[in-house]
C-alpha cells in the first residue's frame, strides 16, 4: 500500500531522496513528463498541450526529524530538530540513523530529584544512545549531519484509522499521486516539494518556474479534538472530512475560492470542515505570492499528534480528500473559477 | 494649484476610514477608490491578489506609489452551541485591549467582544475571548455569519480643530493622500498608483504588484507612530510637524539617495517634513525594495497616534504636507 510505503520511508528537509525515488517509480506510468528541479522538487506533468489554465497540485515530501550535531567522548550523539518538534515527546523513543537503531536517552525516573520530575527535559539535555562506548566507536557508524528518524510502522488502528509517522505530508503526496492516476482534460502539474518544514522553500522555487494559474496545496494538518481541549481549540476533527484552510500564519485564503469549494462539497455530499485557528503555515504561503500572485487553496487530511513519533488519521478522511480534489478538478472551468 | 484654493476632500477620508476592509476582504474599499479615481487615470485594473492598480502613462521614470487598503480585524474560527463566536486576529491586534470592543461584519452586523472569567489579569489571551452577536444558538448564528468570515473594529470618524480620529486611519489616510495627489498631479513620469491588499499580514499585495510592475522606483504611503504623548516610547515624530520621511523600520533601510531626494524636494517647496526612525513594524516598501533585482524605494508617512486602535489620530496639516510632498516628488525630474 502506497501510503504505508511512503510513511515508513525516511526523508527530512533537504534529504528527500528516498521519498522522491519511491514517488517517481509510482507515478511514472501515469504522467507525460517528469523532472527534478535544482532544489530537489519532483515535478510531474500531464496534458501539457491542453488548452486552458495550468493547475498545480503541491504536497511536500519532507518530514520532521533530528540532525546529529555532536558526538560526545563517551559515544553518545547530540542532536538538533529539523522542523518543529516538541522536545517533551522525545525521551526514550527508538530512532533510526542510517541503518542503525538508537534510543533517545535521559536520566531514569529513579535518579531524578522531585524538582527535576516537574520539568520537561530540553533538547540539550537529551542524547541518542547507539550502544557505542567511545567517540571513535560512534564515529565508525555515524557522522555529523546524519539524521535520526522515528521508528514507527504504519498500521491500522480501531475501525478505519491508521497510525504512523510522517503523515504530514506523505498523506498529501499520496493524495496527489492518486489524483494523477486519474484522467482529466486539464493541464496538470504535480509538485512534490522539498523543505516545507523549514520554511516552505521548495514550493517557492516550484511555483516560480511552474507558473500555474491556480494551485491546490495538499497537506496533513493538526487535529486537536482531544478531551483536555475545548471545542474552539480543536482546529480540525478526525473523521469529519477534508479540512479547507481559511487562514494561517502564511496565507489569508481567498473568500471566493473558499465559498466555491464549500458549495461544491455541499452539493455533492462530501463532508468538509474548515481548518480553524491561525496557527502554522504551508506551501500556499509561498505559492500564492509567487510572481504576480497565484490563486491558491489548501486542503488537508486531519492528523492527531502531528510532528510526533506516531500520529493518527482517518481512512475516510483520506478517501474524501481524494473525492473532493477530483470533484474540484472536474468542475474546472464551468463550475469552479479562480 | 495650492491646497488653500483646492482643499482636500475630507468627506472622502471619512468614507474611506468607515468602509469595511480587513486583510483579504478589501473589495468594498477597492470599489470606493475605483469610483473616485477613474477620471484621473489611463488604465485601471485589479490583479490576482486584489490589488487595485491605476496607471498614468508617461515617458519619464516608472514610479510605483503604494498605499494599502486593508485594516486589522478578526476572523471567525468557531461557533459554539449557544451562538457565541471564537476568532483569530488578523494583523497586529493588541489582545489586551480587546475586551468589550465592538466589531462589525461586512453585512453590517455588529458584535461585542466578551471575556471569560479570569483567575488573574495576565490570563487574558486570545482564546479567553469570544464575540457576542446577540444570538442564542449555533443555528441562529450560522444564519448570520459563517466560519472564515472576517470582521473589523468599529471606531467613528471625528474631527477637532487640527486632528482627525477614526478606525482604519492605517492606511486609508495613505489611500486618501494617494487619491488627492492623483487629482492634482501633472507629470511626465509613468506613475502606477497601487492600492495594495494584505499589508497588515506581511506586505503581501505589494510583493506581487511590484513583481508585475517592475518600476524604476517606488514610494509607499503609510502611517507611522509618534513619540509626542505623555511618557511615550522615545520617537522623534510629532503630530502637526509635517510629512515624515522614513529612515528605517523593521522591513527596510531607505537608500540615502531616496532620503536626499525626498528631503531636498520638501525644502525646495517649503513643505514641512520630519525624519522617521521607526523601531517596530514595516510597510509595503519593505517588500517592494527586494523585488526582482532590487527596486529603490522610500516611504512617506503620516504621523499617527494610537496606531491599531479604534482612535487612530492624525493631524490635517500633516496630511496636507504629505499630499503636497508626494505631488512635488512625482512632478519634478528624478535624478537618482
XYZ file of C-alpha atoms in Angstrom:
674
model
C 0.000 0.000 0.000
C 1.472 3.272 -1.187
C 0.621 5.356 1.873
C 2.293 2.827 4.150
C 5.397 2.688 1.956
C 5.642 6.463 1.854
C 5.271 6.954 5.596
C 7.736 4.235 6.521
C 10.432 5.704 4.286
C 12.675 8.351 5.822
C 13.290 11.813 4.411
C 13.576 15.051 6.284
C 14.100 18.517 4.831
C 16.998 18.557 2.393
C 17.286 14.770 2.143
C 14.031 13.734 0.470
C 15.732 11.310 -1.943
C 14.099 8.089 -0.757
C 10.652 9.623 -0.971
C 11.342 11.171 -4.351
C 12.521 7.858 -5.785
C 9.503 5.964 -4.484
C 7.090 8.578 -5.817
C 8.826 8.728 -9.157
C 8.586 4.993 -9.586
C 4.930 5.040 -8.597
C 3.805 7.931 -10.777
C 5.945 7.494 -13.910
C 3.389 5.342 -15.837
C 0.656 7.938 -15.374
C 2.341 11.187 -16.401
C 3.761 12.671 -19.605
C 6.888 14.171 -18.146
C 8.980 14.037 -15.005
C 11.714 16.369 -13.897
C 13.633 17.118 -10.743
C 14.394 20.789 -10.342
C 17.547 22.282 -8.845
C 16.332 22.360 -5.270
C 15.033 18.777 -5.483
C 11.309 19.163 -6.115
C 9.832 16.322 -8.165
C 7.691 17.904 -10.875
C 5.320 15.768 -12.943
C 3.053 16.916 -15.740
C 0.005 15.652 -17.625
C -1.763 17.040 -20.708
C 0.693 19.840 -21.274
C -0.933 20.620 -24.632
C -4.405 21.002 -23.131
C -5.892 24.450 -23.715
C -6.904 26.428 -20.673
C -5.420 27.077 -17.284
C -2.436 25.301 -15.794
C -3.302 23.733 -12.433
C -0.617 22.818 -9.911
C -1.136 20.364 -7.076
C 1.543 20.521 -4.396
C 2.463 18.265 -1.485
C 5.693 18.259 0.442
C 7.917 15.201 0.723
C 9.906 16.167 3.817
C 9.094 15.191 7.394
C 10.400 16.467 10.725
C 13.434 14.610 12.141
C 16.626 15.115 14.136
C 20.079 16.056 12.878
C 23.178 14.722 14.630
C 25.237 17.727 15.689
C 27.850 16.314 18.053
C 29.417 13.011 19.134
C 30.395 13.013 22.803
C 33.547 11.456 24.279
C 31.502 8.575 25.668
C 29.963 7.739 22.302
C 26.586 9.471 22.657
C 25.006 11.567 19.909
C 23.723 15.081 20.474
C 21.109 16.347 18.052
C 19.038 19.284 16.858
C 15.486 19.124 15.468
C 14.825 19.711 11.750
C 11.388 21.354 11.665
C 9.101 21.819 14.642
C 9.418 19.039 17.234
C 8.187 19.135 20.825
C 11.189 18.051 22.932
C 8.819 16.551 25.527
C 7.849 13.700 23.186
C 11.414 12.550 22.547
C 12.566 10.833 25.736
C 13.093 7.045 25.411
C 11.906 6.845 21.794
C 13.779 4.494 19.474
C 15.163 6.158 16.341
C 16.819 5.056 13.143
C 20.111 6.578 11.969
C 21.315 5.251 8.635
C 20.790 1.501 9.189
C 21.363 1.799 12.922
C 18.877 1.835 15.758
C 19.396 4.157 18.712
C 17.435 5.226 21.765
C 16.887 8.796 22.908
C 18.202 8.661 26.435
C 17.699 10.616 29.630
C 18.166 10.031 33.339
C 15.807 7.323 34.687
C 12.979 8.327 36.994
C 14.779 6.689 39.961
C 17.651 9.113 39.694
C 15.640 12.281 39.213
C 15.151 14.668 42.100
C 11.490 15.581 42.756
C 12.146 19.010 41.262
C 13.537 17.530 38.055
C 10.391 15.460 37.569
C 8.345 18.668 37.425
C 10.144 19.911 34.336
C 10.232 18.535 30.834
C 13.707 17.845 29.542
C 15.084 20.219 26.972
C 16.698 19.128 23.724
C 20.208 19.853 25.030
C 19.644 17.506 27.980
C 18.846 14.619 25.624
C 21.097 12.391 23.552
C 20.880 9.330 21.342
C 22.474 6.127 22.610
C 23.607 3.756 19.853
C 25.469 1.398 22.153
C 28.867 2.908 21.358
C 31.301 3.271 24.247
C 33.636 5.901 22.833
C 33.603 8.722 20.328
C 35.809 6.653 17.993
C 33.370 3.764 18.085
C 30.406 6.086 17.351
C 32.312 7.775 14.503
C 32.580 4.496 12.653
C 28.799 4.373 12.263
C 27.565 7.964 12.402
C 28.901 11.269 11.179
C 27.898 14.811 11.941
C 24.930 15.880 9.837
C 23.367 12.415 9.699
C 19.687 12.225 10.547
C 17.677 10.289 13.110
C 14.112 9.264 12.267
C 11.281 7.893 14.337
C 10.926 4.133 14.027
C 7.218 3.783 13.520
C 5.388 1.157 11.498
C 2.233 2.218 9.754
C -0.689 0.026 10.766
C -4.458 0.040 11.103
C -5.947 1.134 14.388
C -9.526 0.781 15.602
C -12.082 0.959 12.822
C -10.889 2.891 9.828
C -7.915 4.652 11.377
C -4.221 4.471 10.604
C -1.280 5.001 12.910
C 2.104 6.049 11.573
C 4.752 8.739 11.362
C 5.154 11.443 8.711
C 1.506 11.640 7.610
C 2.493 15.308 7.414
C 2.831 15.320 4.477
C 3.133 11.852 2.952
C -0.653 11.720 3.046
C -0.613 14.784 0.777
C 1.910 13.050 -1.508
C -0.386 10.023 -1.525
C -3.492 12.057 -2.432
C -1.545 13.872 -5.167
C -0.383 10.542 -6.620
C -3.881 9.022 -6.571
C -5.237 12.076 -8.388
C -2.529 11.824 -11.034
C -3.555 8.222 -11.714
C -6.928 9.534 -12.911
C -7.669 11.337 -16.147
C -8.682 14.960 -16.507
C -8.771 17.146 -19.574
C -6.671 19.744 -17.775
C -3.077 20.873 -17.995
C -1.983 19.429 -14.649
C 1.324 19.769 -12.844
C 2.157 17.867 -9.689
C 4.839 19.349 -7.446
C 6.208 17.085 -4.732
C 8.124 19.732 -2.846
C 11.167 19.736 -0.568
C 11.963 21.667 2.626
C 8.468 22.726 3.626
C 9.116 22.103 7.309
C 11.995 24.553 7.423
C 10.293 27.419 5.602
C 8.282 26.462 2.504
C 11.478 26.580 0.479
C 10.844 24.026 -2.255
C 7.380 25.385 -3.006
C 8.771 28.865 -3.563
C 11.070 27.590 -6.287
C 8.449 25.276 -7.829
C 5.759 27.972 -8.046
C 8.216 30.346 -9.694
C 9.162 28.020 -12.546
C 5.876 26.120 -12.954
C 3.912 29.415 -13.091
C 0.472 27.860 -12.607
C -2.828 29.724 -12.961
C -4.262 28.016 -9.888
C -2.736 25.885 -7.144
C -4.055 23.363 -4.641
C -1.861 22.542 -1.656
C -2.423 19.084 -0.166
C -1.474 18.734 3.470
C -1.694 16.783 6.660
C -2.781 19.176 9.369
C -3.408 19.486 13.100
C -6.422 17.712 14.583
C -6.801 18.631 18.235
C -10.178 17.103 19.061
C -8.969 15.898 22.432
C -10.577 15.753 25.843
C -8.390 18.339 27.543
C -9.005 20.976 24.894
C -12.155 22.981 24.419
C -14.083 22.678 21.191
C -12.949 26.061 19.855
C -9.312 24.951 20.125
C -9.705 21.791 18.046
C -8.571 23.240 14.675
C -9.900 20.135 12.894
C -11.557 16.870 13.902
C -10.738 13.355 12.800
C -13.363 11.703 10.617
C -15.164 14.926 9.704
C -13.719 15.077 6.201
C -11.037 17.116 4.457
C -10.166 20.448 6.087
C -10.267 23.591 3.978
C -7.916 26.340 5.182
C -9.352 29.788 5.874
C -6.256 31.447 7.353
C -2.883 30.564 8.818
C 0.379 32.368 9.512
C 1.325 32.438 5.869
C -1.910 32.897 3.928
C -5.342 34.508 4.030
C -7.286 32.277 1.680
C -9.478 33.950 -0.922
C -13.113 34.008 0.314
C -14.471 33.411 -3.214
C -12.412 30.236 -3.582
C -13.427 29.035 -0.109
C -17.077 29.629 -0.921
C -16.848 27.652 -4.163
C -15.154 24.661 -2.529
C -17.708 24.665 0.308
C -20.568 24.820 -2.177
C -19.178 22.008 -4.332
C -18.691 19.771 -1.292
C -22.192 20.508 -0.044
C -23.863 19.865 -3.397
C -22.033 16.571 -3.785
C -22.379 15.426 -0.185
C -18.671 15.244 0.526
C -18.011 16.021 4.208
C -15.916 19.162 4.602
C -14.651 21.054 7.615
C -12.840 24.336 7.946
C -9.349 24.396 9.364
C -9.973 26.771 12.262
C -7.396 28.877 14.040
C -4.461 30.678 12.569
C -1.545 28.524 13.680
C 1.011 27.046 11.338
C 1.528 27.548 7.656
C 2.060 25.540 4.493
C 3.351 25.740 0.933
C 0.414 28.008 -0.007
C 2.234 30.820 1.791
C 4.938 30.956 -0.863
C 2.865 29.792 -3.821
C 0.130 32.443 -3.609
C 2.718 35.242 -3.549
C 4.816 33.886 -6.385
C 5.358 36.241 -9.329
C 2.198 38.320 -9.948
C 0.225 36.198 -7.469
C -1.359 32.760 -7.879
C -4.870 31.884 -6.616
C -4.275 29.083 -4.114
C -6.308 26.867 -1.786
C -5.144 24.352 0.819
C -6.963 21.129 1.632
C -5.703 18.889 4.418
C -6.219 15.491 5.938
C -6.592 15.957 9.728
C -3.860 14.210 11.788
C -3.842 13.801 15.549
C -0.412 14.068 17.264
C 1.199 15.653 14.228
C 5.004 16.179 14.236
C 5.497 13.318 16.678
C 6.597 9.691 16.669
C 3.110 8.441 15.864
C 0.089 10.258 14.509
C -3.389 9.033 13.634
C -5.516 9.711 10.575
C -8.913 8.510 9.371
C -9.015 6.477 6.160
C -12.385 8.035 5.332
C -10.839 11.494 5.526
C -8.187 10.399 3.024
C -10.821 8.980 0.644
C -12.984 12.068 0.966
C -9.991 14.318 0.326
C -9.312 12.469 -2.918
C -13.015 12.752 -3.860
C -13.044 16.476 -3.142
C -9.927 17.187 -5.227
C -11.349 15.013 -8.001
C -14.582 16.997 -7.863
C -12.822 20.377 -7.955
C -10.749 19.322 -10.972
C -13.838 18.049 -12.814
C -15.607 21.333 -12.055
C -12.932 23.461 -13.755
C -13.666 25.622 -15.713
C -17.502 25.657 -15.710
C -18.322 25.299 -12.022
C -15.103 26.371 -10.389
C -13.329 29.583 -11.336
C -10.362 31.478 -9.948
C -2.862 74.592 -7.504
C -2.194 75.383 -3.833
C -4.225 73.443 -1.311
C -5.834 76.593 0.120
C -7.538 77.131 -3.235
C -8.326 73.469 -3.730
C -8.831 71.901 -0.298
C -8.645 68.192 0.349
C -11.952 66.304 0.243
C -12.085 65.173 3.877
C -15.543 63.724 3.337
C -13.783 61.117 1.221
C -11.375 60.360 4.070
C -14.377 59.793 6.302
C -15.912 57.348 3.813
C -12.583 55.574 3.323
C -11.979 55.032 7.040
C -15.516 53.863 7.711
C -15.547 51.363 4.822
C -15.140 47.668 5.675
C -11.818 46.150 4.601
C -9.911 43.670 6.757
C -6.889 41.988 5.118
C -8.131 39.552 2.481
C -11.542 41.237 2.045
C -10.661 44.650 0.643
C -13.260 44.708 -2.145
C -15.513 47.424 -0.683
C -12.562 49.778 -0.214
C -11.371 48.928 -3.695
C -14.788 49.732 -5.188
C -14.946 53.096 -3.407
C -11.444 54.039 -4.596
C -12.224 52.911 -8.150
C -15.202 55.289 -8.304
C -13.059 58.167 -7.091
C -10.024 57.777 -9.323
C -11.450 56.590 -12.632
C -11.325 60.127 -14.164
C -7.687 60.556 -13.178
C -6.037 57.527 -14.739
C -5.380 55.983 -18.148
C -5.808 52.380 -17.060
C -7.474 50.856 -14.026
C -7.389 47.157 -13.165
C -7.208 44.621 -10.358
C -4.589 41.890 -10.168
C -4.961 38.331 -8.925
C -4.471 39.152 -5.264
C -6.921 42.043 -5.453
C -4.515 44.993 -5.666
C -6.141 47.934 -7.449
C -3.723 49.432 -9.963
C -4.236 52.844 -11.581
C -1.796 53.744 -14.321
C -0.937 57.252 -15.508
C 1.018 56.919 -18.750
C 4.138 58.963 -19.275
C 7.585 58.956 -20.837
C 9.669 59.660 -17.720
C 10.566 57.344 -14.874
C 8.336 54.394 -13.972
C 7.241 55.171 -10.426
C 5.071 52.987 -8.203
C 3.074 54.625 -5.423
C 1.667 52.143 -2.890
C -0.900 52.608 -0.139
C -2.616 49.667 1.478
C -6.360 49.244 1.588
C -6.561 46.622 4.333
C -7.089 47.194 8.039
C -6.597 44.893 11.019
C -9.516 42.756 12.201
C -10.562 39.301 13.287
C -11.625 36.087 11.548
C -14.311 33.789 12.926
C -12.981 30.296 13.611
C -15.728 28.665 15.671
C -19.384 28.955 16.645
C -20.487 27.323 19.888
C -23.869 25.776 20.746
C -25.027 28.970 22.456
C -24.202 31.029 19.385
C -21.019 32.696 20.679
C -18.130 33.056 18.219
C -14.392 32.483 18.644
C -11.866 34.247 16.461
C -8.278 34.696 15.341
C -6.665 38.116 14.996
C -5.826 39.418 11.516
C -2.701 41.577 11.594
C -1.197 43.325 14.620
C -4.120 43.237 17.035
C -3.398 44.071 20.700
C -5.208 41.257 22.525
C -5.064 43.091 25.886
C -7.184 45.919 24.506
C -9.963 43.769 23.048
C -12.462 43.137 25.859
C -15.760 44.942 25.210
C -14.616 46.426 21.942
C -17.198 46.369 19.131
C -16.674 44.578 15.850
C -18.604 44.728 12.601
C -19.070 42.249 9.753
C -19.336 43.035 6.058
C -23.123 42.695 6.294
C -23.170 45.495 8.878
C -23.877 43.083 11.732
C -22.307 44.347 14.962
C -20.917 42.223 17.786
C -19.132 42.836 21.066
C -16.023 41.054 22.315
C -16.560 39.397 25.693
C -14.073 37.775 28.004
C -14.301 34.607 30.119
C -13.819 34.849 33.881
C -10.084 35.201 34.503
C -8.198 33.989 37.562
C -5.707 36.818 37.123
C -5.356 39.658 34.593
C -2.338 38.041 32.916
C -4.574 35.115 31.870
C -6.040 37.359 29.184
C -5.177 35.517 25.960
C -6.963 35.336 22.636
C -8.581 32.013 23.477
C -10.313 33.554 26.515
C -12.181 35.977 24.292
C -15.393 35.454 22.365
C -17.778 37.520 20.252
C -21.410 38.005 21.209
C -23.699 38.818 18.267
C -26.873 38.648 20.288
C -27.902 35.165 19.238
C -28.730 32.215 21.471
C -27.945 29.167 19.356
C -25.435 27.868 16.842
C -28.166 27.694 14.178
C -29.129 31.300 14.735
C -25.502 32.460 14.438
C -24.936 30.316 11.358
C -27.762 32.142 9.626
C -25.920 35.429 10.141
C -22.263 34.556 9.648
C -20.057 31.621 8.705
C -16.691 30.320 9.823
C -13.950 32.077 7.898
C -15.812 35.382 7.754
C -13.898 38.471 8.893
C -14.882 41.487 10.947
C -13.290 44.863 11.741
C -13.198 47.010 14.877
C -15.584 49.937 14.807
C -14.452 53.487 15.539
C -16.321 56.551 14.293
C -14.760 59.438 12.366
C -14.413 62.571 14.485
C -12.742 65.910 13.841
C -11.242 68.507 16.190
C -9.617 71.755 15.123
C -6.475 70.142 13.715
C -6.916 66.455 14.381
C -8.993 63.664 12.948
C -9.542 60.350 14.671
C -11.069 57.165 13.339
C -10.566 53.460 12.976
C -8.537 52.350 9.939
C -6.677 55.620 9.502
C -3.944 52.981 8.937
C -3.867 53.117 5.985
C -6.947 54.748 4.496
C -5.246 58.087 5.128
C -2.435 56.769 2.890
C -5.009 55.828 0.228
C -6.519 59.296 0.676
C -3.148 61.012 0.196
C -2.556 58.973 -2.983
C -6.028 59.805 -4.355
C -5.731 63.517 -3.592
C -2.267 63.540 -5.180
C -3.658 61.851 -8.309
C -6.295 64.553 -8.643
C -3.641 67.290 -8.598
C -0.848 65.610 -10.488
C 0.556 66.922 -13.805
C 3.581 64.834 -14.732
C 5.632 63.248 -17.496
C 6.519 60.278 -15.351
C 4.703 56.989 -15.789
C 3.073 56.594 -12.393
C 1.273 53.480 -11.133
C -0.844 54.118 -8.077
C -1.265 50.773 -6.370
C -3.844 50.332 -3.648
C -2.494 47.176 -2.095
C -4.055 44.277 -0.194
C -2.844 42.290 2.811
C -0.188 44.679 4.088
C -1.112 44.057 7.716
C -0.388 40.329 7.454
C 3.011 40.626 5.780
C 3.227 43.118 2.881
C 1.745 40.501 0.592
C -0.087 42.537 -2.036
C 2.851 44.898 -2.582
C 5.101 41.923 -3.288
C 3.111 40.623 -6.263
C 2.290 44.110 -7.579
C 5.951 45.170 -7.573
C 6.864 41.971 -9.411
C 4.313 42.700 -12.116
C 5.055 46.420 -12.497
C 8.833 46.349 -12.104
C 9.091 50.115 -11.518
C 12.282 52.195 -11.528
C 11.463 53.398 -8.030
C 8.651 53.232 -5.509
C 7.088 55.333 -2.766
C 4.842 53.799 -0.134
C 2.410 55.980 1.804
C 1.542 54.723 5.273
C 1.016 55.871 8.832
C 3.786 55.899 11.412
C 3.818 56.142 15.187
C 4.673 59.232 17.200
C 6.587 59.949 20.408
C 4.726 63.113 21.404
C 2.335 61.822 24.078
C 2.944 61.630 27.880
C 5.784 59.214 28.680
C 5.647 57.717 25.202
C 8.295 55.387 23.801
C 11.053 57.708 22.587
C 10.455 58.625 18.957
C 11.196 61.888 17.193
C 7.965 62.123 15.246
C 5.322 64.643 16.335
C 1.797 65.280 15.198
C 1.452 68.543 13.275
C 5.109 68.790 12.319
C 4.843 67.696 8.722
C 5.187 64.671 6.486
C 7.543 62.021 7.832
C 10.306 60.689 5.597
C 11.198 57.177 6.641
C 14.813 56.416 7.522
C 14.352 52.866 8.773
C 11.865 50.306 10.055
C 11.927 46.540 10.503
C 11.337 45.910 6.801
C 13.823 48.293 5.169
C 16.565 50.891 5.353
C 15.860 53.767 3.000
C 18.661 54.332 0.470
C 20.449 57.665 1.093
C 19.668 58.931 -2.422
C 15.929 58.443 -1.810
C 16.079 60.245 1.551
C 18.047 63.092 -0.006
C 15.638 63.368 -2.940
C 12.625 63.490 -0.632
C 14.106 65.996 1.835
C 15.516 68.260 -0.900
C 12.151 68.331 -2.659
C 10.396 69.198 0.624
C 12.838 72.028 1.239
C 12.581 73.346 -2.318
C 8.790 73.532 -1.968
C 8.831 74.730 1.659
C 6.883 71.696 2.797
C 7.315 70.784 6.493
C 8.890 67.358 6.982
C 10.432 65.286 9.749
C 12.640 62.186 9.830
C 11.033 58.930 10.863
C 13.067 56.293 12.697
C 10.578 53.512 13.433
C 11.701 50.694 15.705
C 8.718 48.451 15.044
C 6.742 47.268 12.043
C 7.249 47.746 8.366
C 5.343 48.708 5.283
C 4.915 47.959 1.578
C 8.295 49.373 0.530
C 9.865 46.595 2.599
C 8.526 44.049 0.122
C 8.911 46.257 -2.945
C 12.609 47.095 -2.490
C 13.575 43.395 -2.527
C 11.622 42.564 -5.676
C 13.462 41.143 -8.693
C 16.912 42.785 -8.916
C 16.012 45.342 -6.239
C 13.892 48.493 -6.591
C 14.913 51.788 -4.919
C 12.058 52.616 -2.569
C 11.133 55.100 0.109
C 8.195 55.860 2.369
C 6.223 58.992 3.151
C 4.480 58.550 6.483
C 1.601 60.332 8.109
C 2.316 60.676 11.860
C -0.458 58.877 13.740
C -1.178 58.438 17.433
C -2.747 55.232 18.788
C -1.990 53.090 15.723
C -4.039 49.847 15.537
C -6.751 51.197 17.816
C -10.286 52.469 17.038
C -8.994 56.032 17.545
C -6.045 56.377 15.215
C -5.355 60.108 15.245
C -3.773 62.252 12.524
C -3.254 65.982 12.023
C -4.730 67.663 8.929
C -1.573 69.752 8.463
C 0.498 66.566 8.181
C -1.951 65.039 5.713
C -1.780 68.164 3.582
C 2.020 68.293 3.767
C 2.179 64.665 2.647
C -0.097 65.294 -0.345
C 1.974 68.308 -1.375
C 5.255 66.439 -0.972
C 4.011 63.430 -2.945
C 2.819 65.675 -5.787
C 6.133 67.561 -5.792
C 8.128 64.314 -5.876
C 6.086 62.982 -8.786
C 6.011 66.202 -10.818
C 9.710 67.002 -10.889
C 12.501 65.288 -12.805
C 14.037 62.478 -10.780
C 17.806 62.009 -10.977
C 18.922 59.322 -8.577
